[in-house]
JSON list of C-alpha atoms and ligand atoms in Angstrom, two decimals:
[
{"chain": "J", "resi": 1, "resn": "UNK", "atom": "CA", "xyz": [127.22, -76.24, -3.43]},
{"chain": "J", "resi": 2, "resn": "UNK", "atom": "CA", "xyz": [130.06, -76.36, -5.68]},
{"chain": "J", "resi": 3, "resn": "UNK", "atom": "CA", "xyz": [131.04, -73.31, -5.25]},
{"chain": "J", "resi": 4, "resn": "UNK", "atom": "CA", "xyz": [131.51, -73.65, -1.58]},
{"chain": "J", "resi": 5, "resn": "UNK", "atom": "CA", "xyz": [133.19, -76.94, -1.94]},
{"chain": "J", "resi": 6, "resn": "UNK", "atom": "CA", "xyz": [135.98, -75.74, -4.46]},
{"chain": "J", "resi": 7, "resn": "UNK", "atom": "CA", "xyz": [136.49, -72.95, -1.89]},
{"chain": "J", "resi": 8, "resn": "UNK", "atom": "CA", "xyz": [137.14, -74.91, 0.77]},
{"chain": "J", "resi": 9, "resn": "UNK", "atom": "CA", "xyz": [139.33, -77.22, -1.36]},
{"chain": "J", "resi": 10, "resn": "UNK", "atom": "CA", "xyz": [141.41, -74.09, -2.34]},
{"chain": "J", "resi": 11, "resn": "UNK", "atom": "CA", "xyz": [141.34, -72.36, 1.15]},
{"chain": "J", "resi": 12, "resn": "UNK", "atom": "CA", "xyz": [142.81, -76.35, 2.52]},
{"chain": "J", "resi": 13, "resn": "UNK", "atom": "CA", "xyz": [145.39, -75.74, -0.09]},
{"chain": "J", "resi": 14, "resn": "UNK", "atom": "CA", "xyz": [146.05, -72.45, 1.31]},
{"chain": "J", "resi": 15, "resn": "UNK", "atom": "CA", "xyz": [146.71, -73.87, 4.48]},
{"chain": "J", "resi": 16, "resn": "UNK", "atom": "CA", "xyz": [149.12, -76.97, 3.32]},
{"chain": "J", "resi": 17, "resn": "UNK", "atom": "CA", "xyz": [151.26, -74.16, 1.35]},
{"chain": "J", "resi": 18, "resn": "UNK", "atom": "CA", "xyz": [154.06, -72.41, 2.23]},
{"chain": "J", "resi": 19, "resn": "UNK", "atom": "CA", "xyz": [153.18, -69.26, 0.07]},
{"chain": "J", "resi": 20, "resn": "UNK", "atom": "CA", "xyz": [154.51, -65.95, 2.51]},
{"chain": "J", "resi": 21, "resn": "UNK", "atom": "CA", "xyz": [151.69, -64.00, 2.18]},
{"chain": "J", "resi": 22, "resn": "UNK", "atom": "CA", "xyz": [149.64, -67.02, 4.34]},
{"chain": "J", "resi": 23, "resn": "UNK", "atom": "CA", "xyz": [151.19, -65.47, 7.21]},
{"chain": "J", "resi": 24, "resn": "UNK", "atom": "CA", "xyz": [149.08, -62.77, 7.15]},
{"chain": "J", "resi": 25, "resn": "UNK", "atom": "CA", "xyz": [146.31, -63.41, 5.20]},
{"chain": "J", "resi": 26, "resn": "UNK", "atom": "CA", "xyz": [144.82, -66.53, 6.35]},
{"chain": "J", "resi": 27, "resn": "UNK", "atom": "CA", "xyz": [141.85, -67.26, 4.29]},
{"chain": "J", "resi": 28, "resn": "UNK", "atom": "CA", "xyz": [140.99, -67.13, 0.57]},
{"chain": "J", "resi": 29, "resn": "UNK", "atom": "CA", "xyz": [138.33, -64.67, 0.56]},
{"chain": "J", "resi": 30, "resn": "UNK", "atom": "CA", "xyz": [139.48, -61.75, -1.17]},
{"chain": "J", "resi": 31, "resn": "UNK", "atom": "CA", "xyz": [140.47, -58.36, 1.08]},
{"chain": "J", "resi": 32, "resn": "UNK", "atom": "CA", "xyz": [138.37, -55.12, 0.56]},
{"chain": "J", "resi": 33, "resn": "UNK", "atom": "CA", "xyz": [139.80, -52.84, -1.86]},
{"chain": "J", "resi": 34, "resn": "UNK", "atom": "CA", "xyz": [140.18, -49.67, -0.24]},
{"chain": "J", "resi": 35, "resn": "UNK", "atom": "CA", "xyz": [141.53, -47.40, -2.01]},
{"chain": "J", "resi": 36, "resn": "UNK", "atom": "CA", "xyz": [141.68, -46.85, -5.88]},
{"chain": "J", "resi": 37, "resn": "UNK", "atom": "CA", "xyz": [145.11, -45.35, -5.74]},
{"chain": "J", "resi": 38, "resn": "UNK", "atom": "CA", "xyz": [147.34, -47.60, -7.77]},
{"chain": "J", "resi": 39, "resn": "UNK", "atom": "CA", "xyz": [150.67, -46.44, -6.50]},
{"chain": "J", "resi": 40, "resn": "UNK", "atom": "CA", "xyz": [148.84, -46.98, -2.92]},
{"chain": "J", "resi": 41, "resn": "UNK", "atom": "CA", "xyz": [147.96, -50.59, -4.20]},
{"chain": "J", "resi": 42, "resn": "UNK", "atom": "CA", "xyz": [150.96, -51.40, -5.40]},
{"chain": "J", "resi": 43, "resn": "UNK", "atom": "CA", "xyz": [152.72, -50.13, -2.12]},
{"chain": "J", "resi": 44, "resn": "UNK", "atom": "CA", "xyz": [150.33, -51.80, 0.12]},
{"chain": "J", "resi": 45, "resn": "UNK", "atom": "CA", "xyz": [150.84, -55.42, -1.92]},
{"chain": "J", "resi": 46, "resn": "UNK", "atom": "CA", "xyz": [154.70, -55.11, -1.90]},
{"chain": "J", "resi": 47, "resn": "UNK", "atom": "CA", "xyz": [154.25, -54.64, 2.10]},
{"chain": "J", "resi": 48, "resn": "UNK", "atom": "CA", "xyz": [152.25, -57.35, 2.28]},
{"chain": "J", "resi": 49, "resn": "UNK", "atom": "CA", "xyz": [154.49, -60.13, 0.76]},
{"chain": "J", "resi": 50, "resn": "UNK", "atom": "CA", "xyz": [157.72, -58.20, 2.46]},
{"chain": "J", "resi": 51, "resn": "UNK", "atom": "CA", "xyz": [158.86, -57.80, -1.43]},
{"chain": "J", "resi": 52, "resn": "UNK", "atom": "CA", "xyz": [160.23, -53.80, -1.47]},
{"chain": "J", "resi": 53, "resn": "UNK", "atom": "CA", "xyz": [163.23, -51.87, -3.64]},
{"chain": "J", "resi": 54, "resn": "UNK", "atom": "CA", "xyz": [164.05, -51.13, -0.02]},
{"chain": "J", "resi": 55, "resn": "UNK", "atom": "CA", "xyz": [164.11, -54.75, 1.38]},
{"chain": "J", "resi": 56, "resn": "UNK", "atom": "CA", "xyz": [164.92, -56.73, -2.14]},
{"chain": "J", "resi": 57, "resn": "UNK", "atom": "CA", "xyz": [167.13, -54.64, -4.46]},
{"chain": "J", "resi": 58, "resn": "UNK", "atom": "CA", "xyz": [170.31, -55.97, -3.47]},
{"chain": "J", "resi": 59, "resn": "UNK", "atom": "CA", "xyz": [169.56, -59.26, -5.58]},
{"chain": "J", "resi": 60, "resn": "UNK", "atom": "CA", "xyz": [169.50, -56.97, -8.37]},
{"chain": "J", "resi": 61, "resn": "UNK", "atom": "CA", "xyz": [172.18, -55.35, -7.72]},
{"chain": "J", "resi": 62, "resn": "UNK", "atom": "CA", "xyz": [174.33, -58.32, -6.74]},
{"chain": "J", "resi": 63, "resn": "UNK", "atom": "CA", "xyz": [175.37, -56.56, -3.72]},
{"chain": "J", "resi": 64, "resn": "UNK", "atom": "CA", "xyz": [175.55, -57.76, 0.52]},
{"chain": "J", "resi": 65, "resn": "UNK", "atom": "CA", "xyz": [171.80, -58.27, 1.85]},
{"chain": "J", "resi": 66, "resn": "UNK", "atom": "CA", "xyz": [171.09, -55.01, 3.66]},
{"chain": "J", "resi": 67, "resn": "UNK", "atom": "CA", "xyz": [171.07, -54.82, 7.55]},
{"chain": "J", "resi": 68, "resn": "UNK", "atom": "CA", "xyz": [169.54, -52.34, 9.89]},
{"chain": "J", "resi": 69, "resn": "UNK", "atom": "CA", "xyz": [172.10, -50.01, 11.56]},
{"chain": "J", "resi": 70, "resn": "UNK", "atom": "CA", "xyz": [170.94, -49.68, 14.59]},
{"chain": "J", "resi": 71, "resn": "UNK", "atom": "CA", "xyz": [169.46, -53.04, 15.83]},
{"chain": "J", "resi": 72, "resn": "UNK", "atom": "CA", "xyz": [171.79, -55.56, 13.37]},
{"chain": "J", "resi": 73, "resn": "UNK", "atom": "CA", "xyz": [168.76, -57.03, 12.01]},
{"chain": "J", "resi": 74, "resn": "UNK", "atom": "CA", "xyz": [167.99, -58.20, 8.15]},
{"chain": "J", "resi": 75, "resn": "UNK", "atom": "CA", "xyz": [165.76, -55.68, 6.65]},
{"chain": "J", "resi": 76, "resn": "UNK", "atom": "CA", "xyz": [162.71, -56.42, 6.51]},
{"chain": "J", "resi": 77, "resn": "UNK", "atom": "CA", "xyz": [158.99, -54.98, 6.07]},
{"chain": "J", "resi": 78, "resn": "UNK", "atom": "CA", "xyz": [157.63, -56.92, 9.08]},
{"chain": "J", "resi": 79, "resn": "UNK", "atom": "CA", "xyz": [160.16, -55.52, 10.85]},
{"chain": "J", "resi": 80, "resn": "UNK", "atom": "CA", "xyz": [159.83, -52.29, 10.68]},
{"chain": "J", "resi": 81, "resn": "UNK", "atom": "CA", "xyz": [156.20, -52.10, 11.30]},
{"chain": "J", "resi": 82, "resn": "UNK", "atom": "CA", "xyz": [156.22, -54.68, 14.66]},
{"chain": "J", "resi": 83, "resn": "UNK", "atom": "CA", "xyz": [159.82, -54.97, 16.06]},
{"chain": "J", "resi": 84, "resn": "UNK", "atom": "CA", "xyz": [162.70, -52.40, 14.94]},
{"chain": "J", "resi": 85, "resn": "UNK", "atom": "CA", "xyz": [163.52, -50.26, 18.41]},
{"chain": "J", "resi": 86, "resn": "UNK", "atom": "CA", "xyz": [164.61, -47.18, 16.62]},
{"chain": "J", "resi": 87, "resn": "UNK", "atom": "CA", "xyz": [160.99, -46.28, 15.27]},
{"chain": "J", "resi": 88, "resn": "UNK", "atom": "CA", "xyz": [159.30, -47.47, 18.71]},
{"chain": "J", "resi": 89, "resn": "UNK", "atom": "CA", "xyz": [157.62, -43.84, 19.45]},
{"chain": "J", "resi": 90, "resn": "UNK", "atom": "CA", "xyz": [156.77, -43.74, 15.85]},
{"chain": "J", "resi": 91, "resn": "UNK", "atom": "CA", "xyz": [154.85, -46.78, 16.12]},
{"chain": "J", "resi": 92, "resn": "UNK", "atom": "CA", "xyz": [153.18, -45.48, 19.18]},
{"chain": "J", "resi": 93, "resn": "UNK", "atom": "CA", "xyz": [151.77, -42.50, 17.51]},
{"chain": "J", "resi": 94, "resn": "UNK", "atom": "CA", "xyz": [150.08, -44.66, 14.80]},
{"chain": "J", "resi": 95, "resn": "UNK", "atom": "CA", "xyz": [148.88, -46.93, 17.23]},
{"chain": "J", "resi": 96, "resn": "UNK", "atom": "CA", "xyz": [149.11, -50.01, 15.02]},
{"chain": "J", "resi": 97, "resn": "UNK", "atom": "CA", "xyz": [146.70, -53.05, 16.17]},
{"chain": "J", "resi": 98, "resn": "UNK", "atom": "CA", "xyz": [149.43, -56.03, 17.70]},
{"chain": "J", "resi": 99, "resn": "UNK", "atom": "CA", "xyz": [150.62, -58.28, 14.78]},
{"chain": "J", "resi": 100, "resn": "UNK", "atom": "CA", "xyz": [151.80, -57.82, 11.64]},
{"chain": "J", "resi": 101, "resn": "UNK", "atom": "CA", "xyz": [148.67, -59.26, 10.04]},
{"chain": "J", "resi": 102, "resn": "UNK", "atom": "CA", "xyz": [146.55, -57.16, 12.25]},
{"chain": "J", "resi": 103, "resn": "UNK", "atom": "CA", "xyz": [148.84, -53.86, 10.74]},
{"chain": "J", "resi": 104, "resn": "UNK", "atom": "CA", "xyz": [148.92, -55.05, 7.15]},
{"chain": "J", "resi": 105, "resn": "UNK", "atom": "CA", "xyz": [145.93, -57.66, 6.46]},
{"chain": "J", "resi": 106, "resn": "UNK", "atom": "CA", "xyz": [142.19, -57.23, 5.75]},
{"chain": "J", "resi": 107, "resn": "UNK", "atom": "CA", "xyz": [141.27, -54.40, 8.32]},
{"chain": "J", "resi": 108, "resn": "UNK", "atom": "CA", "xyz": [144.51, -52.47, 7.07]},
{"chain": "J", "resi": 109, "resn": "UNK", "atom": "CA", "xyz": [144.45, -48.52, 8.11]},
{"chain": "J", "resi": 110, "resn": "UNK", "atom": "CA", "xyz": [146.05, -46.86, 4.71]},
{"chain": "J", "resi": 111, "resn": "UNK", "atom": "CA", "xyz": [146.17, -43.35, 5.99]},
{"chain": "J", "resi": 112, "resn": "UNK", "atom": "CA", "xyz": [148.05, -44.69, 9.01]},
{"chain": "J", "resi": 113, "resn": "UNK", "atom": "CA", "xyz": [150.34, -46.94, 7.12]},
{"chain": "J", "resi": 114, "resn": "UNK", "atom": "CA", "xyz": [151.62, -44.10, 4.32]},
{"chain": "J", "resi": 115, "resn": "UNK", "atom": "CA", "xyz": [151.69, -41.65, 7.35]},
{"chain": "J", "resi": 116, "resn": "UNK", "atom": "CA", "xyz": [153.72, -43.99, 9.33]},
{"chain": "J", "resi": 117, "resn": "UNK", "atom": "CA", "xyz": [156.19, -44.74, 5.99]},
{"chain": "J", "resi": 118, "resn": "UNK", "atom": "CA", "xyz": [156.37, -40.78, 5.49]},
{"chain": "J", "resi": 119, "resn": "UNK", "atom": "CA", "xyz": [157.47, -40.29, 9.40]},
{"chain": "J", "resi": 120, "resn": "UNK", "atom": "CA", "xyz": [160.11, -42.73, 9.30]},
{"chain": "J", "resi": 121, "resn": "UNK", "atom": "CA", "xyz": [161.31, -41.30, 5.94]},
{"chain": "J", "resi": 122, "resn": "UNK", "atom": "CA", "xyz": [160.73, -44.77, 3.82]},
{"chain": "J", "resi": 123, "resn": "UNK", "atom": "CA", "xyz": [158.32, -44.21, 1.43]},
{"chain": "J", "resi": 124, "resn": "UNK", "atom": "CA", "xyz": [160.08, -43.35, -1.23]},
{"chain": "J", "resi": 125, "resn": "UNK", "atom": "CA", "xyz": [162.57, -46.21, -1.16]},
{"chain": "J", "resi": 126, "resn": "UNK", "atom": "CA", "xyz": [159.68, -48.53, -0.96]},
{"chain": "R", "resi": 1, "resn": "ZN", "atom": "ZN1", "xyz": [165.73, -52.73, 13.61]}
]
């Protein structure tokens, strides 16, 4: 019983915040693991709160917020996965679930994701 009421204490916390991540990961119960890969972990948990070298190094480098150059856009994980129209067919191939959460939260597709990274060439500045 008190188990269950500190979790829903915590998971009403979770609602009240503004924490990014909340966006896609609405509850407090934790997401399957599903893959022992570290570098795949740490990949999928930068996606997931939009936090990248691709998205966030120019606050370390003290240099202009990078845009996309085709659509004008900020730069941003959500982004590329749901909106940007130059990797449209991409998408399509993958077949990603609609939403970002849907892509990227608890029934995330890892093959798909890290094929889908590899295709539009981002991976490795991830
Ligand atoms: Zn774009």
């Amino acid at each position: 019983m008190v188990k269950v009421a500190i979790t829903q204490k915590w998971q009403n916390q979770w609602q009240m915040s503004g924490a990014k991540l909340r966006l896609i990961k609405y509850d407090v119960k934790p997401w399957p693991d599903k893959t022992k890969n570290r570098k795949h972990q740490v990949l999928i948990n930068r996606l997931r709160l939009g936090h990248t070298n691709l998205t966030h190094s120019y606050l370390l480098n003290h240099t202009e917020e990078p845009m996309f150059d085709l659509c004008g856009t900020k730069l941003s994980v959500q982004h590329l996965f749901t909106d940007c129209p130059k990797y449209v067919v991409q998408r399509n191939n993958f077949d990603f679930p609609p939403g970002f959460h849907s892509i990227i939260g608890r029934n995330f597709n890892i093959p798909n994701i890290l094929n889908f990274l590899k295709c539009i060439d981002i991976i490795t500045k991830l």
